[in-house]
mmCIF file of C-alpha atoms in Angstrom:
data_model
loop_
_atom_site.group_PDB
_atom_site.id
_atom_site.type_symbol
_atom_site.label_atom_id
_atom_site.label_comp_id
_atom_site.label_asym_id
_atom_site.label_seq_id
_atom_site.Cartn_x
_atom_site.Cartn_y
_atom_site.Cartn_z
ATOM 1 C CA UNK A 1 163.398 71.090 141.083
ATOM 2 C CA UNK A 2 166.755 71.959 142.506
ATOM 3 C CA UNK A 3 168.348 68.191 143.558
ATOM 4 C CA UNK A 4 168.567 68.500 147.558
ATOM 5 C CA UNK A 5 172.184 68.272 148.709
ATOM 6 C CA UNK A 6 171.536 65.896 152.054
ATOM 7 C CA UNK A 7 175.497 65.173 153.307
ATOM 8 C CA UNK A 8 176.137 61.682 154.533
ATOM 9 C CA UNK A 9 172.360 61.041 155.209
ATOM 10 C CA UNK A 10 173.173 57.777 156.918
ATOM 11 C CA UNK A 11 175.264 58.793 159.076
ATOM 12 C CA UNK A 12 172.617 61.334 160.237
ATOM 13 C CA UNK A 13 170.480 58.480 160.298
ATOM 14 C CA UNK A 14 172.905 57.164 162.870
ATOM 15 C CA UNK A 15 173.234 59.817 165.471
ATOM 16 C CA UNK A 16 170.274 59.484 167.417
ATOM 17 C CA UNK A 17 171.099 55.973 168.229
ATOM 18 C CA UNK A 18 174.847 56.909 169.313
ATOM 19 C CA UNK A 19 173.324 59.866 170.992
ATOM 20 C CA UNK A 20 171.199 56.748 172.817
ATOM 21 C CA UNK A 21 174.096 55.000 174.407
ATOM 22 C CA UNK A 22 176.229 58.060 174.991
ATOM 23 C CA UNK A 23 173.410 59.520 177.032
ATOM 24 C CA UNK A 24 172.525 56.911 179.165
ATOM 25 C CA UNK A 25 176.890 56.276 179.813
ATOM 26 C CA UNK A 26 176.298 60.505 181.092
ATOM 27 C CA UNK A 27 173.513 58.639 183.343
ATOM 28 C CA UNK A 28 175.905 56.201 184.874
ATOM 29 C CA UNK A 29 178.109 59.298 185.969
ATOM 30 C CA UNK A 30 181.082 58.591 182.930
ATOM 31 C CA UNK A 31 183.119 61.887 181.281
ATOM 32 C CA UNK A 32 184.329 59.958 178.646
ATOM 33 C CA UNK A 33 183.517 57.582 175.896
ATOM 34 C CA UNK A 34 184.943 55.669 173.657
ATOM 35 C CA UNK A 35 183.907 55.105 169.795
ATOM 36 C CA UNK A 36 184.588 51.423 170.460
ATOM 37 C CA UNK A 37 182.142 51.743 173.314
ATOM 38 C CA UNK A 38 179.421 52.912 170.773
ATOM 39 C CA UNK A 39 180.458 50.558 168.113
ATOM 40 C CA UNK A 40 180.212 47.623 170.423
ATOM 41 C CA UNK A 41 176.756 48.454 171.510
ATOM 42 C CA UNK A 42 175.322 49.121 168.136
ATOM 43 C CA UNK A 43 177.210 46.229 165.847
ATOM 44 C CA UNK A 44 179.533 48.016 164.187
ATOM 45 C CA UNK A 45 182.847 49.239 163.481
ATOM 46 C CA UNK A 46 184.446 52.004 165.396
ATOM 47 C CA UNK A 47 186.057 54.059 162.661
ATOM 48 C CA UNK A 48 182.652 54.547 161.020
ATOM 49 C CA UNK A 49 181.372 55.479 164.545
ATOM 50 C CA UNK A 50 184.395 58.112 164.126
ATOM 51 C CA UNK A 51 183.376 58.864 160.741
ATOM 52 C CA UNK A 52 179.924 59.621 161.561
ATOM 53 C CA UNK A 53 180.323 61.423 165.055
ATOM 54 C CA UNK A 54 183.202 64.044 162.848
ATOM 55 C CA UNK A 55 180.092 65.152 160.910
ATOM 56 C CA UNK A 56 178.824 66.863 163.590
ATOM 57 C CA UNK A 57 182.770 68.821 163.798
ATOM 58 C CA UNK A 58 183.839 66.436 167.281
ATOM 59 C CA UNK A 59 186.984 64.453 167.452
ATOM 60 C CA UNK A 60 187.975 62.573 169.774
ATOM 61 C CA UNK A 61 191.522 62.158 171.980
ATOM 62 C CA UNK A 62 193.819 59.277 171.553
ATOM 63 C CA UNK A 63 193.458 57.200 174.983
ATOM 64 C CA UNK A 64 190.174 59.118 176.327
ATOM 65 C CA UNK A 65 187.780 59.196 173.871
ATOM 66 C CA UNK A 66 185.301 62.239 173.720
ATOM 67 C CA UNK A 67 184.218 63.913 176.557
ATOM 68 C CA UNK A 68 180.426 62.726 177.047
ATOM 69 C CA UNK A 69 179.146 66.244 177.339
ATOM 70 C CA UNK A 70 180.790 67.610 174.603
ATOM 71 C CA UNK A 71 179.711 65.121 172.264
ATOM 72 C CA UNK A 72 176.216 65.228 173.020
ATOM 73 C CA UNK A 73 176.048 68.679 172.646
ATOM 74 C CA UNK A 74 177.948 68.563 169.167
ATOM 75 C CA UNK A 75 175.492 65.772 168.234
ATOM 76 C CA UNK A 76 172.167 67.822 169.747
ATOM 77 C CA UNK A 77 173.212 70.885 167.953
ATOM 78 C CA UNK A 78 174.105 69.590 164.674
ATOM 79 C CA UNK A 79 170.066 67.967 164.622
ATOM 80 C CA UNK A 80 168.853 71.205 165.605
ATOM 81 C CA UNK A 81 167.621 69.020 168.481
ATOM 82 C CA UNK A 82 169.227 71.894 171.265
ATOM 83 C CA UNK A 83 165.694 73.507 170.444
ATOM 84 C CA UNK A 84 162.312 72.694 171.069
ATOM 85 C CA UNK A 85 160.717 72.093 167.882
ATOM 86 C CA UNK A 86 156.535 72.329 168.266
ATOM 87 C CA UNK A 87 154.863 70.051 165.781
ATOM 88 C CA UNK A 88 151.185 69.533 164.438
ATOM 89 C CA UNK A 89 149.768 65.903 164.409
ATOM 90 C CA UNK A 90 147.410 64.993 161.373
ATOM 91 C CA UNK A 91 144.982 62.359 161.640
ATOM 92 C CA UNK A 92 144.565 60.258 164.941
ATOM 93 C CA UNK A 93 144.316 56.502 164.328
ATOM 94 C CA UNK A 94 145.939 53.979 165.836
ATOM 95 C CA UNK A 95 149.348 55.299 164.513
ATOM 96 C CA UNK A 96 148.553 59.114 165.062
ATOM 97 C CA UNK A 97 147.781 58.124 168.710
ATOM 98 C CA UNK A 98 151.003 55.744 169.368
ATOM 99 C CA UNK A 99 153.342 58.741 168.104
ATOM 100 C CA UNK A 100 151.372 61.319 170.363
ATOM 101 C CA UNK A 101 151.922 58.749 173.112
ATOM 102 C CA UNK A 102 156.312 58.254 172.076
ATOM 103 C CA UNK A 103 157.873 60.770 175.043
ATOM 104 C CA UNK A 104 160.979 59.596 173.104
ATOM 105 C CA UNK A 105 160.499 62.126 171.199
ATOM 106 C CA UNK A 106 160.854 64.934 173.749
ATOM 107 C CA UNK A 107 164.812 63.494 173.760
ATOM 108 C CA UNK A 108 165.000 64.849 170.243
ATOM 109 C CA UNK A 109 163.228 68.127 170.914
ATOM 110 C CA UNK A 110 159.766 67.473 169.242
ATOM 111 C CA UNK A 111 157.373 68.647 170.915
ATOM 112 C CA UNK A 112 153.573 67.408 169.491
ATOM 113 C CA UNK A 113 151.349 70.368 170.753
ATOM 114 C CA UNK A 114 148.747 70.183 168.404
ATOM 115 C CA UNK A 115 146.502 67.275 167.010
ATOM 116 C CA UNK A 116 143.693 67.072 164.359
ATOM 117 C CA UNK A 117 141.597 64.814 163.356
ATOM 118 C CA UNK A 118 138.030 65.242 161.813
ATOM 119 C CA UNK A 119 136.265 62.056 163.432
ATOM 120 C CA UNK A 120 133.472 63.439 165.520
ATOM 121 C CA UNK A 121 134.046 61.135 167.861
ATOM 122 C CA UNK A 122 137.722 62.325 168.547
ATOM 123 C CA UNK A 123 137.198 65.780 168.392
ATOM 124 C CA UNK A 124 137.512 67.350 171.777
ATOM 125 C CA UNK A 125 138.588 64.391 173.112
ATOM 126 C CA UNK A 126 142.472 64.100 174.962
ATOM 127 C CA UNK A 127 144.647 61.704 173.571
ATOM 128 C CA UNK A 128 148.414 60.858 176.079
ATOM 129 C CA UNK A 129 147.374 64.687 177.099
ATOM 130 C CA UNK A 130 146.552 66.345 173.853
ATOM 131 C CA UNK A 131 143.454 67.405 172.773
ATOM 132 C CA UNK A 132 142.047 66.429 169.520
ATOM 133 C CA UNK A 133 141.000 69.202 167.618
ATOM 134 C CA UNK A 134 138.866 69.927 164.682
ATOM 135 C CA UNK A 135 140.573 69.109 161.686
ATOM 136 C CA UNK A 136 138.290 71.535 159.517
ATOM 137 C CA UNK A 137 140.187 74.541 161.875
ATOM 138 C CA UNK A 138 143.231 73.276 160.879
ATOM 139 C CA UNK A 139 144.456 75.923 158.533
ATOM 140 C CA UNK A 140 143.121 78.640 161.088
ATOM 141 C CA UNK A 141 144.516 77.021 163.819
ATOM 142 C CA UNK A 142 148.343 76.123 162.744
ATOM 143 C CA UNK A 143 148.602 79.785 161.456
ATOM 144 C CA UNK A 144 147.768 80.935 164.611
ATOM 145 C CA UNK A 145 150.053 78.824 166.319
ATOM 146 C CA UNK A 146 152.700 79.043 163.979
ATOM 147 C CA UNK A 147 154.032 76.012 164.054
ATOM 148 C CA UNK A 148 156.085 74.633 160.810
ATOM 149 C CA UNK A 149 156.314 70.833 161.431
ATOM 150 C CA UNK A 150 153.260 68.758 160.777
ATOM 151 C CA UNK A 151 153.439 64.683 161.072
ATOM 152 C CA UNK A 152 150.717 63.419 158.958
ATOM 153 C CA UNK A 153 149.297 60.529 159.999
ATOM 154 C CA UNK A 154 146.081 60.512 158.130
ATOM 155 C CA UNK A 155 144.580 57.652 155.713
ATOM 156 C CA UNK A 156 146.282 57.129 152.477
ATOM 157 C CA UNK A 157 143.243 58.523 150.857
ATOM 158 C CA UNK A 158 143.243 62.021 152.735
ATOM 159 C CA UNK A 159 146.974 62.516 152.494
ATOM 160 C CA UNK A 160 146.749 64.683 149.166
ATOM 161 C CA UNK A 161 144.168 67.543 150.463
ATOM 162 C CA UNK A 162 145.552 67.043 154.025
ATOM 163 C CA UNK A 163 149.481 68.076 152.734
ATOM 164 C CA UNK A 164 147.931 70.969 150.571
ATOM 165 C CA UNK A 165 146.066 72.579 153.836
ATOM 166 C CA UNK A 166 149.483 71.624 155.429
ATOM 167 C CA UNK A 167 151.070 73.794 153.042
ATOM 168 C CA UNK A 168 148.639 76.954 153.094
ATOM 169 C CA UNK A 169 149.014 76.733 157.028
ATOM 170 C CA UNK A 170 153.003 77.895 156.513
ATOM 171 C CA UNK A 171 153.983 74.244 157.466
ATOM 172 C CA UNK A 172 157.817 74.034 155.834
ATOM 173 C CA UNK A 173 158.349 70.202 156.845
ATOM 174 C CA UNK A 174 156.143 67.575 156.976
ATOM 175 C CA UNK A 175 156.831 63.615 158.484
ATOM 176 C CA UNK A 176 154.729 61.843 155.945
ATOM 177 C CA UNK A 177 153.786 58.578 157.677
ATOM 178 C CA UNK A 178 151.288 57.609 154.488
ATOM 179 C CA UNK A 179 151.882 55.602 151.476
ATOM 180 C CA UNK A 180 151.332 58.611 149.124
ATOM 181 C CA UNK A 181 154.084 60.539 147.791
ATOM 182 C CA UNK A 182 153.149 64.263 148.446
ATOM 183 C CA UNK A 183 153.712 67.201 145.764
ATOM 184 C CA UNK A 184 154.507 70.285 147.796
ATOM 185 C CA UNK A 185 156.333 73.558 146.628
ATOM 186 C CA UNK A 186 159.785 73.097 147.124
ATOM 187 C CA UNK A 187 160.148 75.235 150.175
ATOM 188 C CA UNK A 188 158.660 72.235 151.960
ATOM 189 C CA UNK A 189 160.595 69.476 153.316
ATOM 190 C CA UNK A 190 158.600 65.623 153.094
ATOM 191 C CA UNK A 191 160.359 63.205 154.518
ATOM 192 C CA UNK A 192 159.013 59.839 153.891
ATOM 193 C CA UNK A 193 159.092 57.546 157.013
ATOM 194 C CA UNK A 194 159.238 54.067 155.317
ATOM 195 C CA UNK A 195 158.526 51.054 157.490
ATOM 196 C CA UNK A 196 159.337 48.230 154.886
ATOM 197 C CA UNK A 197 162.904 49.965 154.955
ATOM 198 C CA UNK A 198 163.375 48.485 158.665
ATOM 199 C CA UNK A 199 161.741 45.022 157.344
ATOM 200 C CA UNK A 200 164.438 45.030 154.487
ATOM 201 C CA UNK A 201 166.621 45.309 156.881
ATOM 202 C CA UNK A 202 166.191 42.575 159.022
ATOM 203 C CA UNK A 203 165.226 40.357 155.901
ATOM 204 C CA UNK A 204 168.911 40.783 154.385
ATOM 205 C CA UNK A 205 170.570 40.486 157.154
ATOM 206 C CA UNK A 206 168.837 37.245 158.398
ATOM 207 C CA UNK A 207 169.356 35.925 155.400
ATOM 208 C CA UNK A 208 173.619 36.315 155.776
ATOM 209 C CA UNK A 209 173.320 34.708 158.672
ATOM 210 C CA UNK A 210 170.830 32.050 158.214
ATOM 211 C CA UNK A 211 171.247 31.252 154.328
ATOM 212 C CA UNK A 212 174.453 31.585 152.297
ATOM 213 C CA UNK A 213 176.038 29.014 150.929
ATOM 214 C CA UNK B 1 180.535 38.498 169.126
ATOM 215 C CA UNK B 2 181.625 38.854 165.377
ATOM 216 C CA UNK B 3 181.311 41.665 163.964
ATOM 217 C CA UNK B 4 178.044 41.918 160.862
ATOM 218 C CA UNK B 5 178.910 42.658 157.212
ATOM 219 C CA UNK B 6 175.749 43.909 155.871
ATOM 220 C CA UNK B 7 176.386 44.817 151.929
ATOM 221 C CA UNK B 8 175.585 48.508 151.445
ATOM 222 C CA UNK B 9 173.028 48.278 154.095
ATOM 223 C CA UNK B 10 171.667 52.626 152.827
ATOM 224 C CA UNK B 11 171.578 50.533 149.674
ATOM 225 C CA UNK B 12 169.138 48.222 150.903
ATOM 226 C CA UNK B 13 167.330 50.332 152.839
ATOM 227 C CA UNK B 14 166.417 52.314 149.663
ATOM 228 C CA UNK B 15 165.060 49.195 147.640
ATOM 229 C CA UNK B 16 161.496 49.442 149.091
ATOM 230 C CA UNK B 17 161.176 52.811 148.153
ATOM 231 C CA UNK B 18 162.384 52.425 144.357
ATOM 232 C CA UNK B 19 160.175 49.076 144.343
ATOM 233 C CA UNK B 20 156.735 51.340 145.038
ATOM 234 C CA UNK B 21 157.772 53.520 141.829
ATOM 235 C CA UNK B 22 158.407 50.651 140.093
ATOM 236 C CA UNK B 23 155.197 48.517 140.888
ATOM 237 C CA UNK B 24 152.920 51.685 140.109
ATOM 238 C CA UNK B 25 154.737 52.056 136.628
ATOM 239 C CA UNK B 26 154.041 48.662 135.882
ATOM 240 C CA UNK B 27 150.184 49.241 137.316
ATOM 241 C CA UNK B 28 150.424 51.991 134.501
ATOM 242 C CA UNK B 29 151.491 49.450 131.495
ATOM 243 C CA UNK B 30 154.923 50.100 130.902
ATOM 244 C CA UNK B 31 157.351 47.649 130.283
ATOM 245 C CA UNK B 32 160.881 49.888 130.669
ATOM 246 C CA UNK B 33 161.871 52.112 133.871
ATOM 247 C CA UNK B 34 164.730 54.495 133.656
ATOM 248 C CA UNK B 35 166.781 55.109 136.363
ATOM 249 C CA UNK B 36 166.497 58.539 135.800
ATOM 250 C CA UNK B 37 162.531 58.188 136.095
ATOM 251 C CA UNK B 38 162.954 56.650 139.787
ATOM 252 C CA UNK B 39 165.404 58.534 140.984
ATOM 253 C CA UNK B 40 163.012 61.689 140.110
ATOM 254 C CA UNK B 41 160.164 60.696 142.047
ATOM 255 C CA UNK B 42 162.583 60.381 145.265
ATOM 256 C CA UNK B 43 164.961 63.594 144.630
ATOM 257 C CA UNK B 44 167.928 61.781 143.963
ATOM 258 C CA UNK B 45 170.859 61.194 141.432
ATOM 259 C CA UNK B 46 170.540 58.593 138.776
ATOM 260 C CA UNK B 47 174.183 57.304 139.269
ATOM 261 C CA UNK B 48 173.222 56.799 142.781
ATOM 262 C CA UNK B 49 170.104 54.596 141.731
ATOM 263 C CA UNK B 50 171.388 52.188 139.285
ATOM 264 C CA UNK B 51 174.462 51.742 141.970
ATOM 265 C CA UNK B 52 171.851 50.729 144.312
ATOM 266 C CA UNK B 53 170.193 48.722 141.956
ATOM 267 C CA UNK B 54 173.099 47.187 141.051
ATOM 268 C CA UNK B 55 173.449 45.321 144.207
ATOM 269 C CA UNK B 56 170.535 43.246 143.181
ATOM 270 C CA UNK B 57 172.758 42.005 140.285
ATOM 271 C CA UNK B 58 170.421 43.769 136.955
ATOM 272 C CA UNK B 59 171.748 46.505 135.065
ATOM 273 C CA UNK B 60 170.071 48.759 132.800
ATOM 274 C CA UNK B 61 170.097 49.140 128.615
ATOM 275 C CA UNK B 62 171.047 51.816 127.137
ATOM 276 C CA UNK B 63 168.183 54.226 125.625
ATOM 277 C CA UNK B 64 165.312 51.742 126.960
ATOM 278 C CA UNK B 65 166.849 51.126 131.299
ATOM 279 C CA UNK B 66 165.195 48.327 132.660
ATOM 280 C CA UNK B 67 162.312 46.009 132.259
ATOM 281 C CA UNK B 68 159.850 46.511 134.647
ATOM 282 C CA UNK B 69 159.199 43.052 135.434
ATOM 283 C CA UNK B 70 162.466 41.875 135.503
ATOM 284 C CA UNK B 71 163.680 44.451 137.753
ATOM 285 C CA UNK B 72 160.626 43.835 140.241
ATOM 286 C CA UNK B 73 161.542 40.343 140.755
ATOM 287 C CA UNK B 74 165.185 41.272 140.765
ATOM 288 C CA UNK B 75 164.474 43.459 144.044
ATOM 289 C CA UNK B 76 162.080 40.843 145.266
ATOM 290 C CA UNK B 77 164.460 38.037 145.187
ATOM 291 C CA UNK B 78 167.434 39.977 146.430
ATOM 292 C CA UNK B 79 165.148 41.167 149.452
ATOM 293 C CA UNK B 80 163.702 37.740 149.807
ATOM 294 C CA UNK B 81 160.297 39.052 149.320
ATOM 295 C CA UNK B 82 159.148 36.681 146.568
ATOM 296 C CA UNK B 83 158.376 34.281 149.703
ATOM 297 C CA UNK B 84 156.008 34.840 151.944
ATOM 298 C CA UNK B 85 157.128 35.327 155.833
ATOM 299 C CA UNK B 86 155.162 34.654 158.952
ATOM 300 C CA UNK B 87 155.353 36.758 161.707
ATOM 301 C CA UNK B 88 154.355 37.129 165.406
ATOM 302 C CA UNK B 89 153.083 40.500 166.868
ATOM 303 C CA UNK B 90 154.123 40.889 169.990
ATOM 304 C CA UNK B 91 152.066 43.701 172.189
ATOM 305 C CA UNK B 92 148.442 45.558 170.554
ATOM 306 C CA UNK B 93 148.902 48.861 172.043
ATOM 307 C CA UNK B 94 148.523 51.806 169.600
ATOM 308 C CA UNK B 95 151.412 51.001 167.438
ATOM 309 C CA UNK B 96 150.875 47.336 167.957
ATOM 310 C CA UNK B 97 147.157 47.570 166.042
ATOM 311 C CA UNK B 98 148.508 50.426 163.860
ATOM 312 C CA UNK B 99 151.231 47.340 162.650
ATOM 313 C CA UNK B 100 148.549 44.945 162.191
ATOM 314 C CA UNK B 101 146.041 47.214 160.020
ATOM 315 C CA UNK B 102 149.261 47.850 157.729
ATOM 316 C CA UNK B 103 148.187 47.126 154.261
ATOM 317 C CA UNK B 104 151.575 47.316 152.827
ATOM 318 C CA UNK B 105 152.789 44.740 154.512
ATOM 319 C CA UNK B 106 151.542 42.200 152.349
ATOM 320 C CA UNK B 107 153.969 43.534 149.715
ATOM 321 C CA UNK B 108 157.074 42.833 151.419
ATOM 322 C CA UNK B 109 156.027 39.592 151.572
ATOM 323 C CA UNK B 110 155.101 40.392 155.162
ATOM 324 C CA UNK B 111 152.064 38.151 157.294
ATOM 325 C CA UNK B 112 151.277 38.793 160.334
ATOM 326 C CA UNK B 113 149.658 35.528 161.566
ATOM 327 C CA UNK B 114 148.732 35.761 165.357
ATOM 328 C CA UNK B 115 149.490 38.360 167.919
ATOM 329 C CA UNK B 116 150.057 38.463 171.297
ATOM 330 C CA UNK B 117 148.761 40.501 174.443
ATOM 331 C CA UNK B 118 148.562 40.304 178.415
ATOM 332 C CA UNK B 119 145.848 42.162 178.732
ATOM 333 C CA UNK B 120 142.759 40.478 179.322
ATOM 334 C CA UNK B 121 140.528 42.857 178.008
ATOM 335 C CA UNK B 122 142.157 42.437 174.498
ATOM 336 C CA UNK B 123 142.967 38.528 175.306
ATOM 337 C CA UNK B 124 139.981 36.711 172.195
ATOM 338 C CA UNK B 125 138.887 40.092 170.707
ATOM 339 C CA UNK B 126 139.937 40.616 167.238
ATOM 340 C CA UNK B 127 142.528 43.365 165.433
ATOM 341 C CA UNK B 128 141.707 44.502 161.771
ATOM 342 C CA UNK B 129 140.917 40.235 160.889
ATOM 343 C CA UNK B 130 143.763 38.747 163.324
ATOM 344 C CA UNK B 131 142.334 37.076 166.695
ATOM 345 C CA UNK B 132 144.404 38.507 169.932
ATOM 346 C CA UNK B 133 145.969 35.535 172.079
ATOM 347 C CA UNK B 134 147.219 34.944 175.288
ATOM 348 C CA UNK B 135 150.662 36.008 175.812
ATOM 349 C CA UNK B 136 151.134 33.400 178.346
ATOM 350 C CA UNK B 137 150.889 31.184 175.708
ATOM 351 C CA UNK B 138 153.252 32.535 173.136
ATOM 352 C CA UNK B 139 156.109 30.306 173.555
ATOM 353 C CA UNK B 140 153.938 26.971 173.214
ATOM 354 C CA UNK B 141 151.959 28.483 169.765
ATOM 355 C CA UNK B 142 154.625 30.285 168.494
ATOM 356 C CA UNK B 143 157.236 27.071 168.860
ATOM 357 C CA UNK B 144 153.511 25.306 167.444
ATOM 358 C CA UNK B 145 153.042 27.384 164.669
ATOM 359 C CA UNK B 146 157.068 27.419 163.500
ATOM 360 C CA UNK B 147 156.992 31.124 163.419
ATOM 361 C CA UNK B 148 160.659 32.362 163.213
ATOM 362 C CA UNK B 149 160.045 36.433 162.506
ATOM 363 C CA UNK B 150 158.702 38.426 165.468
ATOM 364 C CA UNK B 151 157.644 42.247 166.170
ATOM 365 C CA UNK B 152 158.195 43.450 169.021
ATOM 366 C CA UNK B 153 155.501 46.346 170.367
ATOM 367 C CA UNK B 154 155.415 46.280 174.029
ATOM 368 C CA UNK B 155 156.206 48.819 176.694
ATOM 369 C CA UNK B 156 160.105 49.300 176.980
ATOM 370 C CA UNK B 157 159.589 47.786 180.903
ATOM 371 C CA UNK B 158 158.214 44.407 179.274
ATOM 372 C CA UNK B 159 160.661 44.222 176.560
ATOM 373 C CA UNK B 160 163.569 42.368 177.986
ATOM 374 C CA UNK B 161 161.385 39.722 179.395
ATOM 375 C CA UNK B 162 159.429 38.964 175.798
ATOM 376 C CA UNK B 163 162.696 39.239 173.719
ATOM 377 C CA UNK B 164 163.801 36.109 176.234
ATOM 378 C CA UNK B 165 160.708 34.316 175.557
ATOM 379 C CA UNK B 166 160.917 34.697 171.740
ATOM 380 C CA UNK B 167 164.217 33.056 171.879
ATOM 381 C CA UNK B 168 163.089 30.344 173.567
ATOM 382 C CA UNK B 169 160.487 30.086 171.146
ATOM 383 C CA UNK B 170 162.543 29.285 168.114
ATOM 384 C CA UNK B 171 162.220 33.229 166.309
ATOM 385 C CA UNK B 172 165.144 33.882 164.776
ATOM 386 C CA UNK B 173 164.839 37.340 163.685
ATOM 387 C CA UNK B 174 162.745 40.498 166.098
ATOM 388 C CA UNK B 175 161.330 43.814 164.457
ATOM 389 C CA UNK B 176 162.104 46.054 167.455
ATOM 390 C CA UNK B 177 159.851 48.549 168.136
ATOM 391 C CA UNK B 178 160.705 49.304 171.897
ATOM 392 C CA UNK B 179 163.310 51.923 173.012
ATOM 393 C CA UNK B 180 164.941 48.754 174.681
ATOM 394 C CA UNK B 181 168.264 46.763 173.207
ATOM 395 C CA UNK B 182 167.667 43.431 173.566
ATOM 396 C CA UNK B 183 170.596 40.552 174.194
ATOM 397 C CA UNK B 184 169.796 38.019 172.434
ATOM 398 C CA UNK B 185 172.228 35.151 171.333
ATOM 399 C CA UNK B 186 174.326 35.633 168.434
ATOM 400 C CA UNK B 187 172.039 33.612 165.827
ATOM 401 C CA UNK B 188 168.826 35.715 166.826
ATOM 402 C CA UNK B 189 169.030 38.775 164.478
ATOM 403 C CA UNK B 190 167.461 41.825 166.030
ATOM 404 C CA UNK B 191 166.637 45.062 163.999
ATOM 405 C CA UNK B 192 165.600 48.211 165.524
ATOM 406 C CA UNK B 193 163.472 50.586 164.602
ATOM 407 C CA UNK B 194 164.059 53.851 165.791
ATOM 408 C CA UNK B 195 161.985 56.697 164.883
ATOM 409 C CA UNK B 196 164.391 59.432 165.496
ATOM 410 C CA UNK B 197 166.321 58.792 162.917
ATOM 411 C CA UNK B 198 163.465 59.817 160.331
ATOM 412 C CA UNK B 199 163.161 63.088 162.713
ATOM 413 C CA UNK B 200 166.798 63.611 162.091
ATOM 414 C CA UNK B 201 166.684 63.635 158.390
ATOM 415 C CA UNK B 202 163.729 65.744 158.356
ATOM 416 C CA UNK B 203 165.468 68.595 160.802
ATOM 417 C CA UNK B 204 168.885 68.120 159.108
ATOM 418 C CA UNK B 205 167.302 68.618 155.609
ATOM 419 C CA UNK B 206 165.061 71.067 156.874
ATOM 420 C CA UNK B 207 167.816 73.250 158.287
ATOM 421 C CA UNK B 208 169.635 72.690 154.753
ATOM 422 C CA UNK B 209 166.939 74.623 153.387
ATOM 423 C CA UNK B 210 165.706 77.455 155.508
ATOM 424 C CA UNK B 211 168.720 77.576 157.639
ATOM 425 C CA UNK B 212 172.553 78.147 156.546
ATOM 426 C CA UNK B 213 174.405 81.640 156.332
#
């Protein structure tokens, strides 16, 4: 498998947090924003913020900072969040339901337009405005809709089977919330969401603060 | 506010993923593991894996790699996952329920020992083995239990009020799943979980693969 090069992955991960702060400032009617202001809100160094923002191709002006409108546009364009992306969600359990109701996704250009489950009790019901479809029709429906992104929230035991169907359905990106490593062809991107990463950070940071000699 | 220094945050975030792979190999009865094996499983460069593991104080041996048992122990000790940490969960909606049922937390030494909600329909019910307690008794109960970690999954509108109560209850670490930036005293660590970071990574990686000139 070709080794994938992701330029500045930690910077990419931080961009959505910057975007939240910049958008809030825009709501307040501000026209310029400084790297120090963003850094303060996230307890970071301004120089790191400037470096991260530079990957989107934008640079601030001395004294004034970044023009808010252009900065939002640059980040959104860099992430591809300036166009709406449709996605399907597979597995409407607790986590799947929570994600269907996660309104902030709209801010990332992510639109969950269909959801599937195999539970007869759930099929046909509407969760957060989205009608749950029969998992057995998944391949046909995804092909018909032409959707390329899937959010996978099935139980671990069903993860591999579901991923196989997604690949056959023309899905090119899987956001994997299951605990299972998926085997997919090279043209499919799997982004694994691992909650324990955030908990690891919390533990290390608490230890830095309270522990230590 | 003192600027917080987190050594090698991206490395810390990757450690849980390594731990999963190493533990699986241990299950298979293997005694040594190479950085290449770990790297292969995560589509990374072996040199990066070695650098990341070095922050836990362990180094591999040429030819043989890392002793599996010691490597697991080193990572767990570094993250503080070798001791059980009790936590409370505040807000038993869809996301809160999903986290209560997230069995993998046990692998991180995280034990959710109490959950609170203000909904009369939920109070007294049992979700994934945990009895939901009355949110109005939160401060008293957390103080009584002596718990220091809280997982915050309330609606955004209740996030600030809930955080105030958590601080008064002696909580020192808040894993914040709400969309709200919390204002807490310096001795309290807030780790914000931002789902859009993972989606940003998926977008950039898909674009690297399918877009580009």
